[in-house]
Short mmCIF file of C-alpha atoms in Angstrom, two decimals:
data_model
loop_
_atom_site.label_atom_id
_atom_site.label_comp_id
_atom_site.label_asym_id
_atom_site.label_seq_id
_atom_site.Cartn_x
_atom_site.Cartn_y
_atom_site.Cartn_z
CA VAL A 1 -12.49 68.99 -45.26
CA VAL A 2 -13.03 66.15 -42.69
CA LYS A 3 -16.72 66.13 -44.04
CA ARG A 4 -15.59 66.02 -47.51
CA PHE A 5 -12.63 64.02 -47.67
CA GLY A 6 -13.23 61.76 -44.45
CA VAL A 7 -10.26 61.60 -41.64
CA LEU A 8 -7.14 62.28 -43.11
CA TYR A 9 -4.90 60.09 -40.47
CA ASP A 10 -5.50 57.93 -37.90
CA ASP A 11 -3.89 57.30 -34.39
CA PRO A 12 -3.81 53.99 -33.38
CA ILE A 13 -2.82 54.72 -29.84
CA VAL A 14 -5.88 57.02 -29.42
CA GLU A 15 -7.92 54.07 -30.70
CA LEU A 16 -6.44 51.87 -28.41
CA LYS A 17 -7.19 53.94 -25.69
CA ASN A 18 -10.54 54.33 -26.45
CA LEU A 19 -11.16 50.57 -27.34
CA LYS A 20 -13.93 48.97 -25.14
CA GLN A 21 -14.83 45.57 -24.99
CA ILE A 22 -18.64 45.13 -26.17
CA GLY A 23 -18.85 41.41 -27.41
CA SER A 24 -16.66 38.68 -26.14
CA VAL A 25 -13.08 38.78 -25.01
CA GLN A 26 -12.11 37.08 -27.88
CA THR A 27 -13.61 39.76 -30.33
CA TYR A 28 -12.46 42.52 -28.40
CA GLN A 29 -8.81 40.57 -27.97
CA GLU A 30 -8.62 40.41 -31.90
CA ALA A 31 -9.45 44.01 -32.25
CA PHE A 32 -6.67 45.25 -29.56
CA GLU A 33 -4.13 42.92 -31.32
CA ALA A 34 -4.79 44.67 -34.83
CA LEU A 35 -4.35 48.34 -33.31
CA LEU A 36 -1.46 47.18 -31.30
CA ASN A 37 0.37 45.67 -34.15
CA ARG A 38 0.64 49.25 -35.53
CA VAL A 39 2.24 50.78 -32.50
CA ASP A 40 5.30 50.07 -30.67
CA LEU A 41 4.22 49.81 -26.65
CA LEU A 42 5.93 48.50 -23.76
CA GLU A 43 4.17 45.10 -22.96
CA LEU A 44 3.29 46.58 -19.29
CA VAL A 45 1.26 49.68 -21.01
CA ALA A 46 -0.23 47.50 -23.33
CA MET A 47 -1.52 45.27 -20.43
CA SER A 48 -2.74 48.17 -18.61
CA MET A 49 -4.88 49.45 -21.77
CA PHE A 50 -5.99 45.97 -22.62
CA MET A 51 -7.42 45.75 -18.89
CA GLY A 52 -8.71 49.02 -19.01
CA GLY A 53 -11.17 48.18 -22.09
CA LEU A 54 -12.54 45.15 -20.55
CA LYS A 55 -16.05 44.97 -19.06
CA PRO A 56 -15.68 45.66 -15.31
CA ASP A 57 -17.05 42.09 -14.48
CA VAL A 58 -14.10 40.80 -16.54
CA GLY A 59 -11.38 43.80 -16.01
CA THR A 60 -11.58 43.75 -12.13
CA PRO A 61 -11.16 40.33 -10.71
CA ILE A 62 -8.18 39.83 -13.10
CA ARG A 63 -6.28 42.58 -11.84
CA MET A 64 -5.54 40.80 -8.67
CA PHE A 65 -3.57 38.06 -10.21
CA GLN A 66 -1.01 40.60 -11.47
CA ALA A 67 -0.22 39.10 -14.46
CA THR A 68 3.38 39.49 -15.82
CA THR A 69 2.72 38.94 -19.78
CA LEU A 70 0.17 40.06 -22.02
CA SER A 71 -0.45 36.32 -23.07
CA GLU A 72 -1.32 35.71 -19.49
CA THR A 73 -3.43 38.73 -19.27
CA TYR A 74 -5.33 37.34 -22.29
CA GLY A 75 -5.55 33.87 -20.74
CA LEU A 76 -7.25 35.21 -17.47
CA ALA A 77 -9.45 37.44 -19.22
CA ARG A 78 -11.11 34.54 -21.02
CA MET A 79 -11.33 32.39 -18.12
CA GLN A 80 -13.14 35.07 -15.96
CA GLU A 81 -15.47 35.54 -18.96
CA ALA A 82 -16.23 31.83 -18.71
CA THR A 83 -16.70 31.83 -15.17
CA ASN A 84 -19.03 34.66 -15.53
CA THR A 85 -21.07 32.63 -18.17
CA ILE A 86 -21.14 29.85 -15.54
CA LEU A 87 -22.29 31.81 -12.53
CA LYS A 88 -24.54 34.32 -14.00
CA PRO A 89 -27.71 32.25 -14.83
CA ARG A 90 -27.22 31.13 -11.12
CA TYR A 91 -27.56 34.57 -9.38
CA ASN A 92 -29.13 36.63 -11.63
CA THR A 93 -32.05 37.08 -8.87
CA PRO A 94 -31.05 37.86 -5.43
CA LEU A 95 -31.22 34.74 -2.97
CA LEU A 96 -31.41 36.78 -0.16
CA PRO A 97 -33.00 40.30 0.57
CA THR A 98 -30.34 43.07 0.62
CA PRO A 99 -29.58 44.17 4.15
CA LYS A 100 -30.79 47.51 5.06
CA GLN A 101 -28.08 49.77 5.99
CA SER A 102 -28.56 52.54 8.64
CA THR A 103 -27.35 55.84 7.14
CA THR A 104 -25.61 56.63 10.47
CA THR A 105 -24.23 53.11 11.53
CA TYR A 106 -22.42 50.25 9.79
CA VAL A 107 -19.98 47.53 10.82
CA SER A 108 -17.04 46.26 8.90
CA LYS A 109 -16.03 42.54 8.20
CA ALA A 110 -14.24 40.83 11.02
CA VAL A 111 -11.64 39.17 8.73
CA THR A 112 -10.77 42.17 7.36
CA THR A 113 -9.79 43.87 10.59
CA PRO A 114 -8.29 41.28 13.21
CA VAL A 115 -9.34 42.07 16.50
CA LYS A 116 -6.60 42.87 19.53
CA SER A 117 -8.59 42.20 22.29
CA ASN A 118 -10.57 39.01 23.92
CA SER A 119 -13.28 41.20 25.28
CA VAL A 120 -16.93 40.82 24.08
CA GLY A 121 -18.14 42.97 21.25
CA GLN A 122 -15.20 43.19 19.27
CA SER A 123 -17.00 44.23 15.91
CA SER A 124 -14.85 47.32 14.70
CA GLY A 125 -17.05 49.68 12.95
CA TYR A 126 -17.78 53.45 13.07
CA VAL A 127 -20.91 55.61 13.90
CA THR A 128 -21.24 58.94 12.27
CA LYS A 129 -22.14 61.83 14.62
CA ASN A 130 -22.20 65.51 13.14
CA GLY A 131 -20.07 64.18 10.01
CA VAL A 132 -17.42 62.63 12.13
CA HIS A 133 -16.86 59.03 12.24
CA LYS A 134 -16.17 57.71 15.77
CA PRO A 135 -15.11 54.03 16.39
CA TYR A 136 -18.19 51.99 17.70
CA ARG A 137 -18.34 48.51 19.24
CA LEU A 138 -21.46 45.99 19.27
CA THR A 139 -22.68 44.96 22.45
CA GLN A 140 -23.28 41.27 23.40
CA ARG A 141 -27.32 41.76 22.83
CA GLU A 142 -26.62 43.48 19.65
CA LEU A 143 -24.31 40.38 18.46
CA GLU A 144 -26.90 37.78 19.81
CA ASP A 145 -29.67 39.97 17.75
CA LYS A 146 -27.75 39.92 14.86
CA ARG A 147 -27.32 36.11 14.89
CA ALA A 148 -31.01 35.53 15.83
CA LYS A 149 -31.77 37.52 12.57
CA GLY A 150 -29.56 34.98 10.59
CA GLN A 151 -26.59 37.54 10.00
CA CYS A 152 -24.01 35.22 10.72
CA PHE A 153 -22.29 37.97 13.07
CA TYR A 154 -19.31 36.15 14.89
CA CYS A 155 -16.95 39.10 15.84
CA ASP A 156 -16.39 38.47 19.30
CA GLN A 157 -14.55 35.03 18.26
CA LYS A 158 -11.72 34.28 20.15
CA HIS A 159 -8.22 32.72 19.37
CA PRO A 160 -4.89 32.27 21.13
CA PRO A 161 -2.40 34.82 21.19
CA ASN A 162 -0.18 32.95 18.53
CA GLN A 163 -2.86 31.97 16.54
CA LYS A 164 -4.29 35.85 16.28
CA ASP A 165 -0.90 37.24 15.03
CA ALA A 166 -0.87 34.27 12.28
CA ILE A 167 -4.57 35.39 11.47
CA GLN A 168 -3.40 39.16 11.29
CA SER A 169 -0.16 38.17 9.04
CA MET A 170 -2.12 35.86 6.74
CA VAL A 171 -5.19 39.00 6.29
CA LYS A 172 -2.36 41.67 5.66
CA GLU A 173 -0.84 39.18 2.86
CA LEU A 174 -4.25 38.41 1.34
CA MET A 175 -5.51 42.46 1.46
CA ASP A 176 -1.82 42.97 0.00
CA LEU A 177 -2.22 40.57 -2.92
CA GLY A 178 -5.87 42.11 -3.57
CA VAL A 179 -7.24 38.70 -2.84
CA ILE A 180 -9.69 40.30 -0.34
CA ARG A 181 -10.92 43.75 0.47
CA ALA A 182 -12.40 45.64 2.95
CA SER A 183 -16.11 45.23 3.70
CA GLN A 184 -19.21 46.94 5.47
CA SER A 185 -21.68 43.77 5.19
CA PRO A 186 -23.32 43.05 8.12
CA PHE A 187 -22.47 39.22 7.29
CA SER A 188 -19.55 37.48 8.95
CA SER A 189 -18.25 34.09 9.34
CA PRO A 190 -15.73 32.67 12.09
CA ILE A 191 -12.21 31.91 11.44
CA VAL A 192 -10.87 28.34 11.86
CA ILE A 193 -7.00 27.99 12.04
CA VAL A 194 -5.74 24.39 11.13
CA LYS A 195 -1.86 23.58 11.86
CA LYS A 196 0.09 22.24 8.83
CA LYS A 197 2.68 19.76 8.67
CA ASP A 198 5.34 22.29 8.39
CA GLY A 199 4.21 24.12 11.33
CA THR A 200 2.76 27.14 9.71
CA TRP A 201 -1.31 27.92 9.95
CA ARG A 202 -3.70 27.46 7.32
CA MET A 203 -6.89 30.06 7.93
CA CYS A 204 -10.16 28.23 6.93
CA ILE A 205 -13.65 30.23 7.35
CA ASP A 206 -16.72 28.32 8.67
CA TYR A 207 -19.10 29.07 5.95
CA ARG A 208 -21.72 26.76 7.03
CA HIS A 209 -24.61 29.40 8.17
CA ILE A 210 -24.01 31.30 4.93
CA ASN A 211 -24.17 27.86 3.27
CA LYS A 212 -27.82 27.31 4.62
CA SER A 213 -29.25 30.26 2.38
CA ILE A 214 -27.26 29.84 -0.79
CA VAL A 215 -27.53 27.60 -3.71
CA LYS A 216 -24.63 25.14 -3.60
CA ASP A 217 -22.39 24.40 -7.09
CA LYS A 218 -22.21 20.74 -7.29
CA PHE A 219 -18.54 19.67 -8.23
CA PRO A 220 -18.61 15.82 -7.82
CA ILE A 221 -14.84 14.69 -6.48
CA PRO A 222 -13.52 11.22 -6.64
CA VAL A 223 -12.93 9.58 -3.05
CA VAL A 224 -9.87 8.55 -2.31
CA GLU A 225 -10.38 4.90 -2.84
CA GLU A 226 -11.26 5.75 -6.46
CA LEU A 227 -8.17 7.54 -7.03
CA ILE A 228 -5.93 4.87 -5.48
CA ASP A 229 -7.55 2.33 -7.77
CA GLU A 230 -6.07 3.80 -10.47
CA LEU A 231 -2.17 3.53 -9.72
CA ASN A 232 -1.77 0.04 -10.67
CA GLY A 233 1.56 -0.72 -12.53
CA SER A 234 3.13 3.08 -11.25
CA VAL A 235 6.47 2.81 -9.71
CA VAL A 236 7.34 6.34 -9.97
CA PHE A 237 5.31 8.98 -8.03
CA SER A 238 4.83 12.72 -7.81
CA LYS A 239 2.71 14.63 -5.73
CA LEU A 240 1.31 16.45 -8.98
CA ASN A 241 1.07 13.17 -11.13
CA LEU A 242 1.60 9.45 -11.28
CA SER A 243 2.32 7.50 -14.47
CA LYS A 244 3.38 3.88 -15.54
CA ASN A 245 7.21 4.80 -16.54
CA LEU A 246 9.72 7.42 -16.15
CA GLU A 247 9.38 9.06 -19.49
CA GLU A 248 5.59 9.11 -19.46
CA HIS A 249 5.90 10.26 -16.10
CA TYR A 250 7.77 13.18 -17.15
CA ASP A 251 6.10 14.13 -19.74
CA HIS A 252 2.74 14.44 -17.59
CA LEU A 253 4.58 16.25 -15.07
CA ALA A 254 5.97 18.54 -17.70
CA GLN A 255 2.39 19.46 -19.25
CA VAL A 256 0.94 19.88 -15.37
CA LEU A 257 3.71 22.28 -14.96
CA GLN A 258 3.05 24.17 -17.93
CA VAL A 259 -0.56 24.45 -17.05
CA MET A 260 0.02 25.93 -13.92
CA LYS A 261 2.38 27.99 -15.29
CA ASP A 262 0.16 29.61 -17.80
CA ASN A 263 -2.32 30.10 -15.15
CA THR A 264 -0.35 31.78 -12.88
CA PHE A 265 -0.75 28.84 -10.23
CA TYR A 266 2.03 28.33 -7.44
CA ALA A 267 3.07 25.51 -5.56
CA LYS A 268 4.65 25.31 -2.32
CA ARG A 269 7.93 23.69 -2.84
CA THR A 270 8.35 22.22 0.75
CA GLN A 271 5.15 19.87 -0.01
CA CYS A 272 6.14 19.09 -3.66
CA TYR A 273 7.98 15.41 -4.16
CA PHE A 274 9.20 14.48 -7.81
CA ALA A 275 10.01 11.38 -9.43
CA VAL A 276 10.29 9.53 -5.68
CA PRO A 277 9.58 5.78 -5.19
CA GLN A 278 6.88 6.37 -2.81
CA VAL A 279 4.55 9.11 -1.69
CA GLU A 280 2.38 9.92 1.07
CA TYR A 281 -1.16 10.52 -0.19
CA LEU A 282 -4.40 11.33 1.97
CA GLY A 283 -2.97 9.50 4.78
CA HIS A 284 -1.73 6.57 2.70
CA ILE A 285 1.64 5.38 1.35
CA ILE A 286 1.98 4.59 -2.08
CA LEU A 287 4.88 2.51 -3.45
CA ALA A 288 5.19 0.09 -6.17
CA GLN A 289 4.29 -3.06 -3.96
CA GLY A 290 0.82 -1.71 -3.13
CA LEU A 291 -1.00 0.81 -0.48
CA SER A 292 -0.13 0.93 3.42
CA THR A 293 -1.26 3.11 6.17
CA ASP A 294 0.50 6.36 7.00
CA PRO A 295 3.00 5.22 9.99
CA SER A 296 2.42 8.52 11.54
CA LYS A 297 -1.42 7.73 11.77
CA LYS A 298 -0.65 4.41 13.20
CA GLU A 299 1.66 6.17 15.77
CA GLY A 300 -1.29 8.56 16.55
CA MET A 301 -3.75 5.65 17.17
CA GLN A 302 -1.30 3.78 19.47
CA LYS A 303 -0.99 7.41 21.77
CA TRP A 304 -4.48 7.77 21.72
CA PRO A 305 -5.79 7.77 25.23
CA ILE A 306 -8.88 5.96 26.40
CA PRO A 307 -11.83 7.97 25.51
CA SER A 308 -13.43 9.61 28.38
CA THR A 309 -16.18 11.70 26.37
CA LEU A 310 -18.44 10.59 23.70
CA LYS A 311 -16.34 13.35 21.28
CA GLN A 312 -13.17 11.28 21.75
CA LEU A 313 -14.91 7.81 20.86
CA ARG A 314 -16.46 9.26 17.76
CA GLY A 315 -12.79 10.93 16.64
CA PHE A 316 -10.97 7.58 17.43
CA LEU A 317 -13.46 5.65 15.27
CA GLY A 318 -13.37 8.17 12.88
CA LEU A 319 -9.49 7.47 12.34
CA THR A 320 -9.45 3.82 12.59
CA GLY A 321 -12.61 3.92 10.14
CA TYR A 322 -10.96 5.70 7.64
CA TYR A 323 -8.45 2.64 7.29
CA ARG A 324 -11.10 0.04 7.70
CA ARG A 325 -10.27 -1.56 4.09
CA PHE A 326 -6.96 -2.65 5.67
CA ILE A 327 -8.46 -4.41 8.61
CA ILE A 328 -10.17 -7.63 8.85
CA ASP A 329 -13.42 -8.04 10.68
CA TYR A 330 -13.39 -4.48 11.66
CA ALA A 331 -17.13 -3.96 12.22
CA SER A 332 -17.10 -6.82 14.79
CA ILE A 333 -14.16 -5.77 16.03
CA SER A 334 -15.35 -2.15 16.86
CA GLN A 335 -19.22 -2.94 17.38
CA PRO A 336 -18.60 -2.61 21.52
CA LEU A 337 -17.35 0.91 20.77
CA VAL A 338 -20.03 1.99 18.06
CA VAL A 339 -22.73 0.94 20.67
CA LEU A 340 -21.81 3.68 22.97
CA THR A 341 -22.08 6.22 20.31
CA LYS A 342 -25.78 5.78 20.27
CA LYS A 343 -27.68 8.71 22.43
CA ASP A 344 -27.39 8.57 26.08
CA VAL A 345 -25.41 5.21 26.04
CA PHE A 346 -21.84 6.46 26.53
CA LYS A 347 -20.44 4.33 29.42
CA TRP A 348 -16.91 2.83 29.23
CA ASN A 349 -17.07 -0.50 30.18
CA PRO A 350 -14.40 -3.66 29.98
CA LEU A 351 -16.06 -5.16 26.89
CA ALA A 352 -15.23 -1.79 25.22
CA GLU A 353 -12.00 -1.23 26.47
CA LEU A 354 -11.11 -4.67 24.97
CA ALA A 355 -12.34 -3.98 21.76
CA TYR A 356 -10.40 -0.46 21.86
CA TYR A 357 -7.18 -2.20 22.32
CA LYS A 358 -7.90 -5.07 19.87
CA LEU A 359 -8.91 -2.25 17.21
CA LYS A 360 -5.36 -0.26 18.13
CA LYS A 361 -3.33 -3.89 17.60
CA ALA A 362 -5.49 -4.71 14.46
CA MET A 363 -4.03 -1.21 12.96
CA VAL A 364 -0.65 -1.95 13.59
CA LYS A 365 -0.79 -5.18 11.88
CA ALA A 366 -2.52 -3.76 8.96
CA LEU A 367 -1.09 -5.20 5.77
CA VAL A 368 0.03 -3.73 2.57
CA LEU A 369 -2.73 -3.82 0.15
CA ALA A 370 -2.19 -4.71 -3.38
CA LEU A 371 -3.26 -2.10 -6.20
CA PRO A 372 -6.39 -3.53 -8.54
CA ASN A 373 -5.26 -4.30 -12.31
CA PHE A 374 -8.67 -4.04 -14.00
CA GLU A 375 -7.55 -6.12 -17.12
CA GLN A 376 -6.97 -9.20 -14.67
CA GLU A 377 -9.61 -11.65 -12.61
CA PHE A 378 -10.90 -10.53 -9.33
CA VAL A 379 -11.52 -13.00 -6.29
CA VAL A 380 -13.94 -12.52 -3.89
CA GLU A 381 -13.92 -14.73 -0.47
CA ASN A 382 -16.68 -14.19 2.02
CA ASP A 383 -17.82 -15.57 5.43
CA ALA A 384 -20.48 -15.29 7.74
CA SER A 385 -20.96 -15.64 11.61
CA GLY A 386 -23.61 -15.38 14.26
CA LYS A 387 -22.63 -11.87 14.61
CA GLY A 388 -21.66 -10.85 11.13
CA ILE A 389 -20.31 -11.08 7.61
CA GLY A 390 -17.04 -10.14 6.22
CA ALA A 391 -15.35 -10.49 2.57
CA VAL A 392 -11.89 -9.65 0.91
CA LEU A 393 -11.32 -8.85 -2.62
CA CYS A 394 -7.95 -10.35 -4.04
CA GLN A 395 -6.19 -10.87 -7.11
CA ASN A 396 -3.18 -13.15 -7.82
CA GLY A 397 -3.51 -14.02 -4.01
CA HIS A 398 -2.87 -10.62 -2.75
CA PRO A 399 -5.67 -8.76 -0.68
CA ILE A 400 -6.89 -5.57 -2.34
CA ALA A 401 -9.30 -4.23 0.05
CA TYR A 402 -11.10 -6.05 3.29
CA TRP A 403 -14.97 -5.35 3.77
CA SER A 404 -17.32 -6.32 6.96
CA LYS A 405 -20.66 -5.60 8.52
CA THR A 406 -22.38 -6.30 11.88
CA LEU A 407 -25.88 -7.94 11.32
CA SER A 408 -28.95 -6.72 12.84
CA ALA A 409 -31.52 -8.47 14.95
CA ASN A 410 -33.64 -9.23 11.91
CA THR A 411 -30.86 -10.84 9.83
CA LYS A 412 -28.89 -13.03 12.70
CA PRO A 413 -31.19 -15.71 12.54
CA TYR A 414 -30.63 -16.23 8.59
CA GLN A 415 -29.19 -19.56 7.75
CA PRO A 416 -25.17 -19.18 6.83
CA MET A 417 -25.54 -19.86 3.27
CA ARG A 418 -28.42 -16.93 3.16
CA LYS A 419 -26.02 -14.52 4.99
CA ASN A 420 -23.12 -15.30 2.49
CA PHE A 421 -25.76 -14.29 -0.27
CA TRP A 422 -27.23 -11.55 1.38
CA GLN A 423 -24.17 -9.54 1.33
#
């Protein structure tokens, strides 16, 4: 009968269960919705059936996001497909040879199994004997051998007890959310724990050793100066958006929050600020009058002890150098300290100590800089001396940024006029 007259009836639910993605997510979604409109299913059931028909490289990753609506699931699938399209050409060919795994021994990744002890050889793994799995720990020699072969094994990494508790808690949370999973790879990277402003910990992974062997994606990120230069005229601020007037600000903020909602992104409420007259941003205080240094950073510089090691000196110069646009003649003031950073030169002396205190004093007196208005005229004032050159960018009589540079032995003999043009 079927051969002569065709199918007498169809079952859309069976067709939904058997429907699989062959082409694009969009094509699969259209076919899925056409069948879904013919049945009455709970949304959670429909979501499960939709994800079950996706290609594994699309369906598997999006499950970790735990979408709550069918539309969210559609959006996640399209985003994952776009991500796969971008990454696939780069990683079709293995960049590294696949590590040869022993049939009897394997080691699990340190980050998925936080250790309890501080002893050497903390790699948690198993050895198989007579079909029975028993715990196995790498010796110090085995660890060093793996590092020598470029396998980045750092399972003997030590952390203070309070950090270890935080690591275990964060790893468990990430495991429960499906963000990470257990691994038997011989490659491992050390954990770095950083304390946040609210007192909690942020877990970071040091991938420098692995990054030496992979092709890096290039995503140009604007530097802080470029971002701040766009804020002229702003009077109401938010950590999520900045705008020129209250109505426009709220409109932009609503758009950002909607995008976050559509893509299931979450923000930490304690670190969000909305419609405030000033906001802290990357170590700066941004307000309607302009840009100033973060008072907490100033306080940190004032409490900074006299450097007794090269590392401490570099840390001090790194912190003050971040704010050099606020300081007149920064290069000349810091020069005695910069000299000490050269190889085998570090030796604290009265000249360096004088520069150290002058730099601290200059930071305390740092001015509020104006935000640039690119529709108005800029003025550059410059000057040169026997040791260095300096300049200030101004607008309407208000400084926007200071710049300075010390002169090399070859340029010091230049006449003042030539020095001014040289910069």
